[in-house]
Every structure is written in structure tokens, then in C-alpha cells.
Amino acid sequence: NQATRFLAWQQLRASPTAEKDLQPLWSSSQPRIRARALQLLARIPGREAHYVGAALKDADPNLRITGLRIARERGMDLVPLIRGVVRDQNPQVRRECAVALRHARSPEAPALWAELARQHDGSDRWYLEALGIGADGRWDACLEAYLAANPDAASTAAGRDIIWRSRSRKTPGLLAGILKDRSLAEAEKARYFRAFD
């Protein structure tokens, strides 16, 4: 019942003992209950960083994702948070990191994006699209950082995917290089030609 949940949220938010009252829920074995508790715990003035940090270290990848989303919503500095989970074992967490980098102006953002791109396996289209969203507005810097760390990117399926999705000034030349590769299957060529659009 959304109305009842809303009333409970408002009561807890106004309560000076909210943090103490929510601790049993945060310690629950049920991930949904924990996520709901986290949504309020991370909004207690002065405790936001503590609970977002705890969520990012949680064993449950859904709570790590929730922690990143709360940090974005609350306007926290995302770069140090992403730095801590950029090599997360779960690709969904890494996808959330990529999306969180969108329009990031930190000089460290392209290197973090490149590290996320390096972990693309060439088969996860959602991961590829998250990388595209994350590099929006900074394609030149992001692709440059990725290519510096992966100079042979055009010879791998994952690297060609990233080049295909990229929108940098270097992209047309890289696409042309891919198309000139005689080992590229004929059936694959059409998508690279379309990418010139």
C-alpha cells in the first residue's frame, strides 16, 4: 500500500530516533526491506556519506546499485565512490557506474570510464549503452583514455563495439580502419557503415 508506506516514511523522516528505528530493517535478511531502509537512512542529515558508503560495500549488488543511485540523486561527489567500485565483479554495478559518469566534469572521469569500458565483454548490449550514456558530452576524452589503455581495441569484438558506439572526432577514422580489416566478416560490415551517420 503506497499511501501507508508514504505516511510511514514521513513519520520516520520527522522522528529524531529514525536512525535507531531503522537499524533492524537495515540489518534484515530481506534485500527489499534493506533497500527501503537505506532510502531513508541515506537522507538523515550528516549520515548520507556513511550509509551510501555502507551500501557500496554491501555483498548484495542491488544495494550497491541503490547506493550509487542515491548518491546521484543527493548530488554527492560520484568520482570517489565510483573509484571504489569501478572493478566490481557485477556488470550491473559497473553499468550503473558508467551511467553515473554522465556529464561528470572531473578530470578523473575519462580514466574511470576507460576502466569500465575495458571490462566490456563484447556481448552485453546494455553495458555498451551504459558506456555510451556515460561518455555523453565527453566522447573525445573518454575514447582517448580507452584507446591509450587498449591500443589494439579495433581488433577485438568488445573494442569494435565501443568504437561503433562512440561519438568522438576520431570515430570515423577508426570505423574506416575496422572496415579495411580483411578479417572482418562480410555480415558485420553493414553496421559499421551505418555508424558513419
mmCIF file with all atom_site columns, C-alpha atoms in Angstrom, residues 59-135:
data_model
loop_
_atom_site.group_PDB
_atom_site.id
_atom_site.type_symbol
_atom_site.label_atom_id
_atom_site.label_alt_id
_atom_site.label_comp_id
_atom_site.label_asym_id
_atom_site.label_entity_id
_atom_site.label_seq_id
_atom_site.pdbx_PDB_ins_code
_atom_site.Cartn_x
_atom_site.Cartn_y
_atom_site.Cartn_z
_atom_site.occupancy
_atom_site.B_iso_or_equiv
_atom_site.pdbx_formal_charge
_atom_site.auth_seq_id
_atom_site.auth_comp_id
_atom_site.auth_asym_id
_atom_site.auth_atom_id
_atom_site.pdbx_PDB_model_num
ATOM 1  C CA . ALA A 1 59  ? 27.525 -8.054 -0.608  1.00 0.00 ? 59  ALA A CA 1
ATOM 2  C CA . ASP A 1 60  ? 24.243 -7.550 -2.498  1.00 0.00 ? 60  ASP A CA 1
ATOM 3  C CA . PRO A 1 61  ? 24.844 -5.898 -5.899  1.00 0.00 ? 61  PRO A CA 1
ATOM 4  C CA . ASN A 1 62  ? 21.339 -4.428 -5.862  1.00 0.00 ? 62  ASN A CA 1
ATOM 5  C CA . LEU A 1 63  ? 22.210 -2.467 -2.721  1.00 0.00 ? 63  LEU A CA 1
ATOM 6  C CA . ARG A 1 64  ? 25.469 -1.269 -4.302  1.00 0.00 ? 64  ARG A CA 1
ATOM 7  C CA . ILE A 1 65  ? 23.414 -0.044 -7.281  1.00 0.00 ? 65  ILE A CA 1
ATOM 8  C CA . THR A 1 66  ? 20.930 1.618  -4.926  1.00 0.00 ? 66  THR A CA 1
ATOM 9  C CA . GLY A 1 67  ? 23.802 3.336  -3.131  1.00 0.00 ? 67  GLY A CA 1
ATOM 10 C CA . LEU A 1 68  ? 25.079 4.796  -6.412  1.00 0.00 ? 68  LEU A CA 1
ATOM 11 C CA . ARG A 1 69  ? 21.606 5.975  -7.388  1.00 0.00 ? 69  ARG A CA 1
ATOM 12 C CA . ILE A 1 70  ? 21.077 7.660  -4.032  1.00 0.00 ? 70  ILE A CA 1
ATOM 13 C CA . ALA A 1 71  ? 24.472 9.364  -4.339  1.00 0.00 ? 71  ALA A CA 1
ATOM 14 C CA . ARG A 1 72  ? 23.497 10.702 -7.769  1.00 0.00 ? 72  ARG A CA 1
ATOM 15 C CA . GLU A 1 73  ? 20.135 11.899 -6.508  1.00 0.00 ? 73  GLU A CA 1
ATOM 16 C CA . ARG A 1 74  ? 21.681 13.587 -3.463  1.00 0.00 ? 74  ARG A CA 1
ATOM 17 C CA . GLY A 1 75  ? 24.319 15.371 -5.568  1.00 0.00 ? 75  GLY A CA 1
ATOM 18 C CA . MET A 1 76  ? 27.260 13.688 -3.856  1.00 0.00 ? 76  MET A CA 1
ATOM 19 C CA . ASP A 1 77  ? 30.729 13.672 -5.438  1.00 0.00 ? 77  ASP A CA 1
ATOM 20 C CA . LEU A 1 78  ? 30.481 10.493 -7.510  1.00 0.00 ? 78  LEU A CA 1
ATOM 21 C CA . VAL A 1 79  ? 34.086 10.114 -8.652  1.00 0.00 ? 79  VAL A CA 1
ATOM 22 C CA . PRO A 1 80  ? 35.489 8.816  -5.325  1.00 0.00 ? 80  PRO A CA 1
ATOM 23 C CA . LEU A 1 81  ? 32.502 6.498  -4.967  1.00 0.00 ? 81  LEU A CA 1
ATOM 24 C CA . ILE A 1 82  ? 32.890 5.108  -8.496  1.00 0.00 ? 82  ILE A CA 1
ATOM 25 C CA . ARG A 1 83  ? 36.620 4.711  -7.942  1.00 0.00 ? 83  ARG A CA 1
ATOM 26 C CA . GLY A 1 84  ? 35.761 2.229  -5.160  1.00 0.00 ? 84  GLY A CA 1
ATOM 27 C CA . VAL A 1 85  ? 33.510 0.039  -7.324  1.00 0.00 ? 85  VAL A CA 1
ATOM 28 C CA . VAL A 1 86  ? 34.938 0.544  -10.832 1.00 0.00 ? 86  VAL A CA 1
ATOM 29 C CA . ARG A 1 87  ? 36.202 -3.062 -10.830 1.00 0.00 ? 87  ARG A CA 1
ATOM 30 C CA . ASP A 1 88  ? 33.099 -4.556 -9.218  1.00 0.00 ? 88  ASP A CA 1
ATOM 31 C CA . GLN A 1 89  ? 32.539 -8.204 -10.139 1.00 0.00 ? 89  GLN A CA 1
ATOM 32 C CA . ASN A 1 90  ? 28.930 -7.491 -11.056 1.00 0.00 ? 90  ASN A CA 1
ATOM 33 C CA . PRO A 1 91  ? 28.430 -5.945 -14.527 1.00 0.00 ? 91  PRO A CA 1
ATOM 34 C CA . GLN A 1 92  ? 25.163 -4.320 -13.411 1.00 0.00 ? 92  GLN A CA 1
ATOM 35 C CA . VAL A 1 93  ? 27.050 -2.330 -10.766 1.00 0.00 ? 93  VAL A CA 1
ATOM 36 C CA . ARG A 1 94  ? 29.640 -1.305 -13.362 1.00 0.00 ? 94  ARG A CA 1
ATOM 37 C CA . ARG A 1 95  ? 26.830 -0.277 -15.748 1.00 0.00 ? 95  ARG A CA 1
ATOM 38 C CA . GLU A 1 96  ? 25.438 1.956  -13.012 1.00 0.00 ? 96  GLU A CA 1
ATOM 39 C CA . CYS A 1 97  ? 28.919 3.457  -12.584 1.00 0.00 ? 97  CYS A CA 1
ATOM 40 C CA . ALA A 1 98  ? 29.049 4.247  -16.299 1.00 0.00 ? 98  ALA A CA 1
ATOM 41 C CA . VAL A 1 99  ? 25.651 5.945  -16.226 1.00 0.00 ? 99  VAL A CA 1
ATOM 42 C CA . ALA A 1 100 ? 26.688 7.901  -13.110 1.00 0.00 ? 100 ALA A CA 1
ATOM 43 C CA . LEU A 1 101 ? 29.671 9.333  -15.010 1.00 0.00 ? 101 LEU A CA 1
ATOM 44 C CA . ARG A 1 102 ? 27.360 11.092 -17.472 1.00 0.00 ? 102 ARG A CA 1
ATOM 45 C CA . HIS A 1 103 ? 28.337 14.758 -17.708 1.00 0.00 ? 103 HIS A CA 1
ATOM 46 C CA . ALA A 1 104 ? 30.916 14.342 -14.931 1.00 0.00 ? 104 ALA A CA 1
ATOM 47 C CA . ARG A 1 105 ? 33.414 17.173 -15.170 1.00 0.00 ? 105 ARG A CA 1
ATOM 48 C CA . SER A 1 106 ? 36.134 15.646 -13.032 1.00 0.00 ? 106 SER A CA 1
ATOM 49 C CA . PRO A 1 107 ? 39.463 15.240 -14.851 1.00 0.00 ? 107 PRO A CA 1
ATOM 50 C CA . GLU A 1 108 ? 39.478 11.673 -13.495 1.00 0.00 ? 108 GLU A CA 1
ATOM 51 C CA . ALA A 1 109 ? 36.179 10.746 -15.192 1.00 0.00 ? 109 ALA A CA 1
ATOM 52 C CA . PRO A 1 110 ? 37.626 9.684  -18.588 1.00 0.00 ? 110 PRO A CA 1
ATOM 53 C CA . ALA A 1 111 ? 40.107 7.302  -16.924 1.00 0.00 ? 111 ALA A CA 1
ATOM 54 C CA . LEU A 1 112 ? 37.318 5.760  -14.835 1.00 0.00 ? 112 LEU A CA 1
ATOM 55 C CA . TRP A 1 113 ? 35.166 5.452  -17.954 1.00 0.00 ? 113 TRP A CA 1
ATOM 56 C CA . ALA A 1 114 ? 38.052 3.786  -19.802 1.00 0.00 ? 114 ALA A CA 1
ATOM 57 C CA . GLU A 1 115 ? 38.441 1.259  -16.989 1.00 0.00 ? 115 GLU A CA 1
ATOM 58 C CA . LEU A 1 116 ? 34.724 0.460  -17.200 1.00 0.00 ? 116 LEU A CA 1
ATOM 59 C CA . ALA A 1 117 ? 34.969 0.188  -20.997 1.00 0.00 ? 117 ALA A CA 1
ATOM 60 C CA . ARG A 1 118 ? 37.957 -2.145 -20.689 1.00 0.00 ? 118 ARG A CA 1
ATOM 61 C CA . GLN A 1 119 ? 35.686 -4.590 -18.827 1.00 0.00 ? 119 GLN A CA 1
ATOM 62 C CA . HIS A 1 120 ? 33.081 -4.724 -21.608 1.00 0.00 ? 120 HIS A CA 1
ATOM 63 C CA . ASP A 1 121 ? 32.876 -8.339 -22.778 1.00 0.00 ? 121 ASP A CA 1
ATOM 64 C CA . GLY A 1 122 ? 31.542 -7.626 -26.275 1.00 0.00 ? 122 GLY A CA 1
ATOM 65 C CA . SER A 1 123 ? 28.205 -9.330 -25.685 1.00 0.00 ? 123 SER A CA 1
ATOM 66 C CA . ASP A 1 124 ? 26.308 -7.170 -23.183 1.00 0.00 ? 124 ASP A CA 1
ATOM 67 C CA . ARG A 1 125 ? 24.396 -4.544 -25.187 1.00 0.00 ? 125 ARG A CA 1
ATOM 68 C CA . TRP A 1 126 ? 23.069 -2.917 -22.004 1.00 0.00 ? 126 TRP A CA 1
ATOM 69 C CA . TYR A 1 127 ? 26.636 -2.452 -20.768 1.00 0.00 ? 127 TYR A CA 1
ATOM 70 C CA . LEU A 1 128 ? 27.602 -0.923 -24.104 1.00 0.00 ? 128 LEU A CA 1
ATOM 71 C CA . GLU A 1 129 ? 24.674 1.512  -23.959 1.00 0.00 ? 129 GLU A CA 1
ATOM 72 C CA . ALA A 1 130 ? 25.544 2.454  -20.362 1.00 0.00 ? 130 ALA A CA 1
ATOM 73 C CA . LEU A 1 131 ? 29.054 3.299  -21.589 1.00 0.00 ? 131 LEU A CA 1
ATOM 74 C CA . GLY A 1 132 ? 27.516 5.432  -24.336 1.00 0.00 ? 132 GLY A CA 1
ATOM 75 C CA . ILE A 1 133 ? 25.382 7.305  -21.833 1.00 0.00 ? 133 ILE A CA 1
ATOM 76 C CA . GLY A 1 134 ? 28.348 7.785  -19.502 1.00 0.00 ? 134 GLY A CA 1
ATOM 77 C CA . ALA A 1 135 ? 30.585 9.280  -22.189 1.00 0.00 ? 135 ALA A CA 1
#
